[in-house]
mmCIF file of C-alpha atoms in Angstrom:
data_model
loop_
_atom_site.group_PDB
_atom_site.id
_atom_site.type_symbol
_atom_site.label_atom_id
_atom_site.label_comp_id
_atom_site.label_asym_id
_atom_site.label_seq_id
_atom_site.Cartn_x
_atom_site.Cartn_y
_atom_site.Cartn_z
ATOM 1 C CA MET A 4 143.774 122.235 31.096
ATOM 2 C CA TYR A 5 145.946 123.676 33.805
ATOM 3 C CA GLY A 6 145.515 127.441 33.508
ATOM 4 C CA GLY A 7 141.784 127.603 34.238
ATOM 5 C CA ARG A 8 138.656 125.443 34.111
ATOM 6 C CA PRO A 9 137.795 124.509 30.479
ATOM 7 C CA ASP A 10 134.181 123.922 29.625
ATOM 8 C CA MET A 11 132.660 120.552 30.418
ATOM 9 C CA MET A 12 132.878 119.146 26.887
ATOM 10 C CA GLN A 13 136.609 119.868 26.562
ATOM 11 C CA GLN A 14 137.277 118.289 29.959
ATOM 12 C CA GLN A 15 135.350 115.176 29.025
ATOM 13 C CA GLN A 16 137.127 114.840 25.696
ATOM 14 C CA GLN A 17 140.485 114.967 27.480
ATOM 15 C CA HIS A 18 139.481 112.462 30.155
ATOM 16 C CA PRO A 19 140.644 108.825 29.616
ATOM 17 C CA PHE A 20 137.107 107.451 29.868
ATOM 18 C CA TYR A 21 136.073 109.465 26.801
ATOM 19 C CA GLN A 22 139.221 108.988 24.735
ATOM 20 C CA HIS A 23 137.917 105.913 22.935
ATOM 21 C CA GLN A 24 134.733 107.622 21.746
ATOM 22 C CA TYR A 25 136.332 110.857 20.574
ATOM 23 C CA ASN A 26 139.365 109.248 18.943
ATOM 24 C CA ASN A 27 137.258 106.647 17.139
ATOM 25 C CA PRO A 28 134.251 108.303 15.424
ATOM 26 C CA GLY A 29 132.852 104.912 14.476
ATOM 27 C CA ALA A 30 132.469 104.092 18.142
ATOM 28 C CA GLN A 31 129.971 106.933 18.536
ATOM 29 C CA GLN A 32 127.727 105.392 15.922
ATOM 30 C CA ASP A 33 128.195 101.783 16.881
ATOM 31 C CA GLY A 34 128.636 101.033 20.567
ATOM 32 C CA ASN A 35 130.155 97.641 19.705
ATOM 33 C CA ALA A 36 132.775 99.028 17.338
ATOM 34 C CA GLN A 37 136.237 97.625 17.920
ATOM 35 C CA ALA A 38 139.639 99.263 17.588
ATOM 36 C CA PRO A 39 141.488 98.471 14.344
ATOM 37 C CA LYS A 40 143.117 95.061 14.461
ATOM 38 C CA GLY A 41 146.671 95.198 15.715
ATOM 39 C CA GLN A 42 146.225 98.658 17.256
ATOM 40 C CA LEU A 43 146.733 98.696 21.028
ATOM 41 C CA GLN A 44 144.882 101.390 22.946
ATOM 42 C CA ARG A 45 146.264 102.171 26.386
ATOM 43 C CA THR A 46 144.541 104.241 29.020
ATOM 44 C CA THR A 47 146.930 106.914 30.244
ATOM 45 C CA ILE A 48 146.474 108.329 33.726
ATOM 46 C CA ASP A 49 147.795 111.896 33.929
ATOM 47 C CA TYR A 50 148.517 112.905 37.527
ATOM 48 C CA TYR A 51 150.298 116.149 36.764
ATOM 49 C CA GLY A 52 147.253 118.338 36.184
ATOM 50 C CA SER A 53 146.103 117.983 39.785
ATOM 51 C CA THR A 54 149.666 118.517 41.032
ATOM 52 C CA LEU A 55 149.918 121.815 39.177
ATOM 53 C CA ARG A 56 146.510 122.866 40.461
ATOM 54 C CA GLY A 57 147.674 122.112 44.013
ATOM 55 C CA LEU A 58 150.808 124.223 43.524
ATOM 56 C CA GLU A 59 148.709 127.067 42.168
ATOM 57 C CA MET A 60 146.434 126.961 45.226
ATOM 58 C CA GLN A 61 149.403 126.732 47.581
ATOM 59 C CA ASN A 62 151.170 129.728 46.026
ATOM 60 C CA SER A 63 148.005 131.838 45.981
ATOM 61 C CA GLY A 64 147.163 131.022 49.584
ATOM 62 C CA ALA A 65 143.776 129.598 48.625
ATOM 63 C CA GLN A 66 142.262 126.905 50.831
ATOM 64 C CA THR A 67 142.866 123.441 49.403
ATOM 65 C CA THR A 68 139.882 121.159 49.929
ATOM 66 C CA VAL A 69 137.911 118.502 48.093
ATOM 67 C CA LYS A 70 134.754 119.018 50.102
ATOM 68 C CA GLY A 71 131.826 120.049 47.943
ATOM 69 C CA LEU A 72 133.357 118.934 44.635
ATOM 70 C CA PRO A 73 130.812 117.270 42.312
ATOM 71 C CA VAL A 74 131.301 113.554 41.705
ATOM 72 C CA ASP A 75 132.236 113.876 38.045
ATOM 73 C CA PRO A 76 135.414 112.932 36.125
ATOM 74 C CA SER A 77 135.784 116.491 34.818
ATOM 75 C CA TYR A 78 136.608 117.683 38.331
ATOM 76 C CA THR A 79 139.562 115.294 38.728
ATOM 77 C CA VAL A 80 141.977 118.152 38.041
ATOM 78 C CA ASP A 81 140.677 119.896 41.192
ATOM 79 C CA VAL A 82 141.656 117.001 43.486
ATOM 80 C CA PRO A 83 145.251 117.793 44.601
ATOM 81 C CA PRO A 84 147.653 115.100 45.865
ATOM 82 C CA PRO A 85 147.495 114.366 49.636
ATOM 83 C CA VAL A 86 150.610 116.465 50.334
ATOM 84 C CA PHE A 87 148.528 119.593 49.712
ATOM 85 C CA MET A 88 145.735 118.498 52.056
ATOM 86 C CA ALA A 89 147.262 117.763 55.439
ATOM 87 C CA ASP A 90 143.971 118.674 57.138
ATOM 88 C CA GLU A 91 141.987 116.125 55.108
ATOM 89 C CA PRO A 92 143.805 112.779 55.504
ATOM 90 C CA GLU A 93 140.772 110.920 54.166
ATOM 91 C CA ALA A 94 141.638 112.303 50.724
ATOM 92 C CA ALA A 95 144.787 110.138 50.733
ATOM 93 C CA ILE A 96 142.820 106.875 50.841
ATOM 94 C CA ALA A 97 142.739 105.113 47.476
ATOM 95 C CA THR A 98 139.178 103.974 46.808
ATOM 96 C CA ARG A 99 139.250 103.226 43.088
ATOM 97 C CA PHE A 100 141.123 100.613 41.090
ATOM 98 C CA VAL A 101 143.048 102.381 38.327
ATOM 99 C CA GLN A 102 145.126 100.024 36.198
ATOM 100 C CA GLN A 103 146.775 96.635 35.991
ATOM 101 C CA ALA A 104 149.637 95.269 33.916
ATOM 102 C CA ILE A 105 150.951 91.727 33.410
ATOM 103 C CA ASN A 106 154.291 90.476 32.141
ATOM 104 C CA LYS A 107 154.356 88.113 29.190
ATOM 105 C CA ILE A 108 155.689 85.405 31.508
ATOM 106 C CA LYS A 109 153.614 85.411 34.671
ATOM 107 C CA SER A 110 155.483 85.139 37.969
ATOM 108 C CA PRO A 111 154.812 86.403 41.516
ATOM 109 C CA ILE A 112 155.924 89.970 42.301
ATOM 110 C CA ASN A 113 157.756 90.026 45.640
ATOM 111 C CA VAL A 114 158.602 93.731 45.864
ATOM 112 C CA ALA A 115 157.632 96.982 44.112
ATOM 113 C CA ARG A 116 159.112 100.478 44.490
ATOM 114 C CA TRP A 117 158.305 103.780 42.799
ATOM 115 C CA THR A 118 161.240 105.724 41.421
ATOM 116 C CA PRO A 119 162.004 108.899 43.418
ATOM 117 C CA GLU A 120 160.337 111.212 40.887
ATOM 118 C CA GLY A 121 157.209 109.023 40.867
ATOM 119 C CA ARG A 122 157.028 108.494 37.109
ATOM 120 C CA ARG A 123 158.047 104.836 36.979
ATOM 121 C CA LEU A 124 157.634 101.680 39.024
ATOM 122 C CA ILE A 125 160.284 98.979 39.532
ATOM 123 C CA THR A 126 159.204 95.458 40.459
ATOM 124 C CA GLY A 127 161.235 92.438 41.542
ATOM 125 C CA SER A 128 159.895 88.981 40.773
ATOM 126 C CA SER A 129 160.342 85.396 41.915
ATOM 127 C CA ARG A 130 162.165 84.742 38.627
ATOM 128 C CA GLY A 131 164.907 87.172 39.664
ATOM 129 C CA GLU A 132 163.778 89.797 37.135
ATOM 130 C CA LEU A 133 163.627 93.569 37.549
ATOM 131 C CA THR A 134 160.921 95.252 35.460
ATOM 132 C CA LEU A 135 160.637 98.994 34.897
ATOM 133 C CA TRP A 136 157.043 100.136 34.302
ATOM 134 C CA ASN A 137 155.748 103.427 32.958
ATOM 135 C CA GLY A 138 153.664 104.974 35.741
ATOM 136 C CA LEU A 139 151.254 106.723 33.346
ATOM 137 C CA SER A 140 150.357 104.013 30.832
ATOM 138 C CA PHE A 141 151.595 100.990 32.876
ATOM 139 C CA ASN A 142 153.371 99.304 29.985
ATOM 140 C CA PHE A 143 156.811 97.936 30.815
ATOM 141 C CA GLU A 144 159.836 99.806 29.468
ATOM 142 C CA THR A 145 162.636 97.486 30.545
ATOM 143 C CA ILE A 146 162.813 93.917 31.791
ATOM 144 C CA MET A 147 166.053 92.235 32.779
ATOM 145 C CA THR A 148 167.369 89.243 34.709
ATOM 146 C CA ALA A 149 168.939 90.814 37.789
ATOM 147 C CA HIS A 150 169.375 87.804 40.133
ATOM 148 C CA ASP A 151 169.611 84.059 39.706
ATOM 149 C CA THR A 152 167.044 83.475 42.468
ATOM 150 C CA PRO A 153 163.873 85.283 43.649
ATOM 151 C CA ILE A 154 164.253 88.954 44.613
ATOM 152 C CA HIS A 155 162.857 89.557 48.111
ATOM 153 C CA THR A 156 163.740 93.169 48.836
ATOM 154 C CA MET A 157 164.610 96.409 47.091
ATOM 155 C CA GLU A 158 165.357 99.806 48.600
ATOM 156 C CA TRP A 159 166.224 103.265 47.273
ATOM 157 C CA SER A 160 168.835 105.428 48.953
ATOM 158 C CA HIS A 161 167.473 108.667 50.396
ATOM 159 C CA ASP A 162 169.215 110.750 47.730
ATOM 160 C CA GLY A 163 167.627 108.643 44.972
ATOM 161 C CA GLN A 164 170.972 107.746 43.390
ATOM 162 C CA TRP A 165 171.183 104.050 44.308
ATOM 163 C CA ILE A 166 169.047 100.928 44.584
ATOM 164 C CA ILE A 167 169.979 97.890 46.656
ATOM 165 C CA THR A 168 168.387 94.497 46.063
ATOM 166 C CA GLY A 169 168.621 91.233 48.000
ATOM 167 C CA ASP A 170 167.740 87.721 46.855
ATOM 168 C CA HIS A 171 166.931 84.224 48.083
ATOM 169 C CA GLU A 172 170.577 83.133 48.183
ATOM 170 C CA GLY A 173 171.677 86.073 50.341
ATOM 171 C CA VAL A 174 173.262 88.040 47.486
ATOM 172 C CA ILE A 175 173.138 91.850 47.713
ATOM 173 C CA LYS A 176 173.509 94.022 44.600
ATOM 174 C CA TYR A 177 173.969 97.749 43.979
ATOM 175 C CA TRP A 178 172.178 99.411 41.047
ATOM 176 C CA GLN A 179 172.096 102.843 39.482
ATOM 177 C CA PRO A 180 168.720 104.415 38.567
ATOM 178 C CA ASN A 181 169.172 103.230 34.960
ATOM 179 C CA LEU A 182 169.387 99.646 36.328
ATOM 180 C CA SER A 183 173.094 99.341 35.659
ATOM 181 C CA ASN A 184 174.600 96.859 38.122
ATOM 182 C CA LEU A 185 177.794 98.100 39.752
ATOM 183 C CA LYS A 186 178.452 95.653 42.572
ATOM 184 C CA ALA A 187 177.355 92.263 43.918
ATOM 185 C CA PHE A 188 178.479 90.373 47.007
ATOM 186 C CA GLN A 189 177.400 87.586 49.340
ATOM 187 C CA GLY A 190 175.727 89.320 52.282
ATOM 188 C CA HIS A 191 174.083 86.366 54.068
ATOM 189 C CA LYS A 192 174.014 82.595 53.817
ATOM 190 C CA TYR A 193 170.218 82.599 53.787
ATOM 191 C CA PRO A 194 167.593 84.773 52.035
ATOM 192 C CA VAL A 195 167.798 88.550 52.495
ATOM 193 C CA ARG A 196 164.310 89.687 53.532
ATOM 194 C CA ASP A 197 164.673 93.433 53.992
ATOM 195 C CA ILE A 198 167.115 96.346 53.649
ATOM 196 C CA SER A 199 167.090 99.886 55.067
ATOM 197 C CA PHE A 200 169.437 102.867 54.646
ATOM 198 C CA CYS A 201 170.626 105.096 57.464
ATOM 199 C CA PRO A 202 169.632 108.786 57.188
ATOM 200 C CA THR A 203 172.979 109.761 55.597
ATOM 201 C CA ASP A 204 173.060 106.822 53.127
ATOM 202 C CA LEU A 205 176.585 105.988 54.324
ATOM 203 C CA LYS A 206 175.429 102.710 55.863
ATOM 204 C CA PHE A 207 172.581 100.260 55.483
ATOM 205 C CA VAL A 208 171.212 97.307 57.417
ATOM 206 C CA SER A 209 170.069 93.960 56.039
ATOM 207 C CA ALA A 210 167.744 91.387 57.624
ATOM 208 C CA SER A 211 167.901 87.693 56.823
ATOM 209 C CA ASP A 212 166.490 84.256 57.558
ATOM 210 C CA ASP A 213 169.758 83.459 59.345
ATOM 211 C CA GLN A 214 168.318 85.302 62.409
ATOM 212 C CA GLN A 215 170.872 88.076 61.926
ATOM 213 C CA LEU A 216 170.884 91.756 61.068
ATOM 214 C CA LYS A 217 174.050 93.133 59.520
ATOM 215 C CA ILE A 218 175.190 96.745 59.287
ATOM 216 C CA TRP A 219 177.222 97.522 56.173
ATOM 217 C CA ASP A 220 179.460 100.338 55.030
ATOM 218 C CA PHE A 221 177.784 101.262 51.753
ATOM 219 C CA ARG A 222 180.861 102.545 49.902
ATOM 220 C CA MET A 223 183.174 99.714 50.941
ATOM 221 C CA SER A 224 180.496 96.962 50.982
ATOM 222 C CA LYS A 225 182.067 95.874 54.244
ATOM 223 C CA GLU A 226 180.237 94.354 57.181
ATOM 224 C CA GLU A 227 180.671 96.449 60.320
ATOM 225 C CA ARG A 228 178.437 94.800 62.928
ATOM 226 C CA GLN A 229 176.026 91.961 63.506
ATOM 227 C CA LEU A 230 172.874 92.385 65.556
ATOM 228 C CA SER A 231 171.993 89.084 67.198
ATOM 229 C CA GLY A 232 169.045 88.319 69.445
ATOM 230 C CA HIS A 233 166.100 87.148 67.373
ATOM 231 C CA LYS A 234 165.220 83.478 67.755
ATOM 232 C CA TRP A 235 163.874 82.980 64.239
ATOM 233 C CA ASP A 236 163.939 84.474 60.732
ATOM 234 C CA VAL A 237 164.191 88.288 60.674
ATOM 235 C CA ARG A 238 161.559 89.478 58.201
ATOM 236 C CA THR A 239 161.632 93.280 58.363
ATOM 237 C CA VAL A 240 163.919 96.142 59.385
ATOM 238 C CA ASP A 241 163.731 99.940 59.354
ATOM 239 C CA TRP A 242 166.377 102.526 60.292
ATOM 240 C CA HIS A 243 165.093 105.498 62.298
ATOM 241 C CA PRO A 244 164.863 108.608 60.053
ATOM 242 C CA ARG A 245 166.765 110.814 62.535
ATOM 243 C CA LEU A 246 168.156 108.901 65.502
ATOM 244 C CA GLY A 247 170.642 106.075 65.866
ATOM 245 C CA MET A 248 168.020 103.342 66.216
ATOM 246 C CA ILE A 249 167.049 100.312 64.139
ATOM 247 C CA ALA A 250 163.768 98.438 64.530
ATOM 248 C CA SER A 251 163.463 94.821 63.405
ATOM 249 C CA GLY A 252 160.647 92.288 63.339
ATOM 250 C CA SER A 253 160.932 88.535 63.271
ATOM 251 C CA LYS A 254 159.133 85.256 62.875
ATOM 252 C CA ASP A 255 159.547 84.850 66.641
ATOM 253 C CA ASN A 256 156.699 87.442 67.002
ATOM 254 C CA MET A 257 159.102 89.964 68.554
ATOM 255 C CA ILE A 258 160.051 93.542 67.693
ATOM 256 C CA ARG A 259 163.517 94.621 68.757
ATOM 257 C CA VAL A 260 165.026 98.119 68.757
ATOM 258 C CA TRP A 261 168.809 98.320 68.389
ATOM 259 C CA ASP A 262 171.635 100.801 68.859
ATOM 260 C CA PRO A 263 173.651 100.484 65.604
ATOM 261 C CA ARG A 264 176.793 101.907 67.224
ATOM 262 C CA THR A 265 177.043 99.345 70.019
ATOM 263 C CA ALA A 266 174.988 96.500 68.471
ATOM 264 C CA LYS A 267 173.003 96.308 71.718
ATOM 265 C CA CYS A 268 169.271 95.716 71.946
ATOM 266 C CA LEU A 269 167.582 98.754 73.499
ATOM 267 C CA ALA A 270 164.064 97.378 73.780
ATOM 268 C CA THR A 271 162.066 94.229 73.099
ATOM 269 C CA VAL A 272 158.377 94.399 72.232
ATOM 270 C CA GLY A 273 156.238 91.259 72.222
ATOM 271 C CA GLN A 274 152.786 92.553 71.357
ATOM 272 C CA HIS A 275 152.120 90.424 68.241
ATOM 273 C CA ASN A 276 150.783 86.862 68.291
ATOM 274 C CA ASN A 277 152.354 85.831 64.991
ATOM 275 C CA THR A 278 155.181 86.754 62.613
ATOM 276 C CA VAL A 279 156.006 90.469 62.432
ATOM 277 C CA THR A 280 156.042 91.073 58.680
ATOM 278 C CA GLN A 281 156.413 94.860 58.388
ATOM 279 C CA LEU A 282 157.858 97.766 60.380
ATOM 280 C CA GLN A 283 158.075 101.457 59.597
ATOM 281 C CA TRP A 284 158.993 104.600 61.517
ATOM 282 C CA ASN A 285 156.884 107.625 60.695
ATOM 283 C CA ARG A 286 158.693 110.588 59.150
ATOM 284 C CA ASN A 287 159.121 112.566 62.349
ATOM 285 C CA GLY A 288 160.432 109.464 64.118
ATOM 286 C CA ARG A 289 157.998 109.635 67.040
ATOM 287 C CA TRP A 290 155.968 106.545 66.264
ATOM 288 C CA LEU A 291 156.637 103.038 65.053
ATOM 289 C CA LEU A 292 154.078 101.080 63.042
ATOM 290 C CA SER A 293 154.140 97.289 62.899
ATOM 291 C CA GLY A 294 152.102 94.751 60.955
ATOM 292 C CA GLY A 295 151.931 90.992 61.327
ATOM 293 C CA ARG A 296 150.366 87.739 60.299
ATOM 294 C CA ASP A 297 148.052 88.060 63.307
ATOM 295 C CA ARG A 298 146.099 90.574 61.133
ATOM 296 C CA CYS A 299 146.984 93.459 63.421
ATOM 297 C CA ILE A 300 148.592 96.846 62.778
ATOM 298 C CA LYS A 301 150.017 98.351 65.954
ATOM 299 C CA MET A 302 151.388 101.814 66.689
ATOM 300 C CA PHE A 303 154.007 102.499 69.378
ATOM 301 C CA ASP A 304 155.404 105.679 70.877
ATOM 302 C CA VAL A 305 159.205 105.687 70.689
ATOM 303 C CA ARG A 306 159.298 106.871 74.339
ATOM 304 C CA LYS A 307 157.121 103.971 75.567
ATOM 305 C CA LEU A 308 157.752 101.032 73.286
ATOM 306 C CA ASN A 309 156.506 98.557 75.865
ATOM 307 C CA GLU A 310 152.975 99.978 75.524
ATOM 308 C CA GLU A 311 151.042 100.007 72.270
ATOM 309 C CA MET A 312 149.171 103.217 71.514
ATOM 310 C CA THR A 313 146.637 101.878 69.019
ATOM 311 C CA THR A 314 145.758 98.571 67.376
ATOM 312 C CA PHE A 315 143.936 98.178 64.068
ATOM 313 C CA VAL A 316 142.521 94.745 63.263
ATOM 314 C CA THR A 317 142.372 93.851 59.563
ATOM 315 C CA GLN A 318 140.646 91.036 57.722
ATOM 316 C CA ARG A 319 143.871 89.583 56.316
ATOM 317 C CA GLU A 320 147.506 89.217 57.175
ATOM 318 C CA VAL A 321 149.543 92.433 56.915
ATOM 319 C CA HIS A 322 152.500 92.244 54.529
ATOM 320 C CA SER A 323 153.107 95.829 53.390
#
């Protein structure tokens, strides 16, 4: 499948849409044939074929493009991940629903994060449960009660060795990748809404409904500074990927940029007309993206935060 292009019939037989027909001969004769009772058939999405094809093209110096590819499932292997197609950003837009999975006990999912290697998904629910899902077949592998109250935030360290979660009672917990809990402490008196690591993973910042941001020493679990200035619940926070700056968004419609060393506010941006629900620096640190309940996504230049560069209007509130 990965070395060269197999013929069309072999590709179709390997594709998930054809698995049912080729694995169940009776289905070819009777279109209404059902799988044997008690046997669960799961559609598996294999992303690694296209990744290997992208690496092959990259190493050979061949041009990586999806333009001109026939619209047929057998050509899926020739569609590399977006990282191999920087000149075709439209290829990174997801246009097709792939899979869904539901826990036995239904409850709202407040936060979801892929594991660093991209093979599994971890979700945090309003029941305080952490669930580990298989990213290929989307069946859950592990489910555990992690908090006594709803989990609102979850963040991986940059080195992929730690996870931090925060809940509705202000409790912060440290986890290893195998979901082994190593530490828990009371970080805030009110719900923890967001967490972000500094570039070195030595510190992290937490945002809460108590209108405060707190900077913590990760190893000691000790509070170092408080960032005060928001007039309402702080809903989102993001540490700059390179510089000593922290951006936060609040229910007071304001975005504030902080110096974590002095705890001083460097800039205040009031371009949203409702709660700022999401903030994120881009990877090179030049731009800041914000989303809010006013259905707007705004982009700012770090050198001119008082002026928005671009505004995208959506049909619904922006939450992620």
